[in-house]
Amino acid sequence: MTTTVPARQEQQVHDDAGRSAPMIRRCQVSIVRSTPAGQPMASEDRRRPGQLRRMNGALLTLWDLKPCIDVAALVLTELVTNAFQYGGGEDITVT
């Protein structure tokens, strides 16, 4: 699994104490499948949706979007699982 966070952060976020930090606006994760397309998912590939859900939940928390975590997790799980089961490429990228 490869994770890319671009060096460009578009804005600063400020907390209640007035401290600021760069806001990450985009994260891209690429996964090389261990199962050939059209075959039942290997155990390593079956773990990937959960890993991506946790990463997505962390980003949504960072972006102060906690109310969206459950819905985003469901959508992400379905999309990634379908990509593994029915996609034809060697890797899967989530942005």
CSV table of C-alpha atoms in Angstrom, one decimal, residues 6-90:
chain,number,residue,atom,x,y,z
A,6,PRO,CA,1.0,16.2,-1.5
A,7,ALA,CA,3.4,18.8,-0.2
A,8,ARG,CA,0.9,21.5,-1.0
A,9,GLN,CA,-1.4,22.4,1.8
A,10,GLU,CA,-3.9,25.0,0.8
A,11,GLN,CA,-4.8,26.6,4.1
A,12,GLN,CA,-4.0,26.8,7.8
A,13,VAL,CA,-6.3,25.4,10.5
A,14,HIS,CA,-6.5,27.2,13.8
A,15,ASP,CA,-7.4,25.5,17.1
A,16,ASP,CA,-9.0,27.2,20.1
A,17,ALA,CA,-5.6,28.2,21.5
A,18,GLY,CA,-4.8,30.1,18.3
A,19,ARG,CA,-2.2,27.6,17.1
A,20,SER,CA,-2.1,26.9,13.4
A,21,ALA,CA,-1.2,23.9,11.3
A,22,PRO,CA,-1.4,23.2,7.5
A,23,MET,CA,-4.6,21.5,6.4
A,24,ILE,CA,-4.2,18.4,4.3
A,25,ARG,CA,-6.7,18.6,1.5
A,26,ARG,CA,-5.9,15.5,-0.5
A,27,CYS,CA,-4.7,12.0,0.3
A,28,GLN,CA,-4.1,9.3,-2.3
A,29,VAL,CA,-3.7,5.6,-1.4
A,30,SER,CA,-2.7,3.0,-4.0
A,31,ILE,CA,-3.1,-0.7,-3.3
A,32,VAL,CA,-1.5,-3.4,-5.5
A,33,ARG,CA,-3.9,-6.4,-5.4
A,34,SER,CA,-2.5,-9.8,-4.4
A,35,THR,CA,-5.5,-11.6,-6.0
A,36,PRO,CA,-5.8,-11.8,-9.8
A,37,ALA,CA,-8.9,-10.0,-11.2
A,38,GLY,CA,-12.0,-12.2,-11.3
A,39,GLN,CA,-10.7,-14.5,-8.5
A,40,PRO,CA,-12.0,-14.7,-4.9
A,41,MET,CA,-10.2,-12.1,-2.7
A,42,ALA,CA,-7.1,-13.3,-0.8
A,43,SER,CA,-7.0,-12.7,3.0
A,44,GLU,CA,-4.6,-9.8,2.5
A,45,ASP,CA,-7.0,-8.1,0.1
A,46,ARG,CA,-9.9,-8.6,2.4
A,47,ARG,CA,-8.1,-6.5,5.0
A,48,ARG,CA,-7.7,-3.5,2.7
A,49,PRO,CA,-11.3,-2.0,3.1
A,50,GLY,CA,-10.9,-1.9,6.9
A,51,GLN,CA,-7.5,-0.3,6.6
A,52,LEU,CA,-8.8,2.3,4.2
A,53,ARG,CA,-11.9,2.9,6.5
A,54,ARG,CA,-9.6,3.7,9.4
A,55,MET,CA,-7.4,6.1,7.3
A,56,ASN,CA,-10.5,7.8,6.0
A,57,GLY,CA,-11.9,8.1,9.5
A,58,ALA,CA,-8.7,9.8,10.7
A,59,LEU,CA,-8.8,12.3,7.8
A,60,LEU,CA,-12.4,13.1,8.4
A,61,THR,CA,-11.7,13.6,12.1
A,62,LEU,CA,-8.8,15.9,11.1
A,63,TRP,CA,-11.1,17.9,8.8
A,64,ASP,CA,-13.7,18.2,11.6
A,65,LEU,CA,-16.2,16.0,9.6
A,66,LYS,CA,-16.9,13.4,12.2
A,67,PRO,CA,-20.7,13.2,11.4
A,68,CYS,CA,-19.7,11.9,7.9
A,69,ILE,CA,-17.5,9.0,9.1
A,70,ASP,CA,-20.1,6.2,9.2
A,71,VAL,CA,-21.6,7.0,5.8
A,72,ALA,CA,-18.2,7.5,4.2
A,73,ALA,CA,-17.0,4.2,5.6
A,74,LEU,CA,-20.0,2.4,4.1
A,75,VAL,CA,-19.5,3.9,0.7
A,76,LEU,CA,-15.7,3.4,0.8
A,77,THR,CA,-16.1,-0.2,1.8
A,78,GLU,CA,-18.5,-0.9,-1.0
A,79,LEU,CA,-16.4,0.8,-3.7
A,80,VAL,CA,-13.1,-0.8,-2.6
A,81,THR,CA,-14.6,-4.3,-2.3
A,82,ASN,CA,-16.2,-4.0,-5.7
A,83,ALA,CA,-13.0,-2.8,-7.2
A,84,PHE,CA,-11.2,-5.8,-5.8
A,85,GLN,CA,-13.9,-8.2,-6.9
A,86,TYR,CA,-14.8,-6.9,-10.3
A,87,GLY,CA,-12.0,-4.5,-11.4
A,88,GLY,CA,-9.5,-5.5,-14.0
A,89,GLY,CA,-6.5,-3.5,-13.1
A,90,GLU,CA,-3.5,-4.5,-11.0
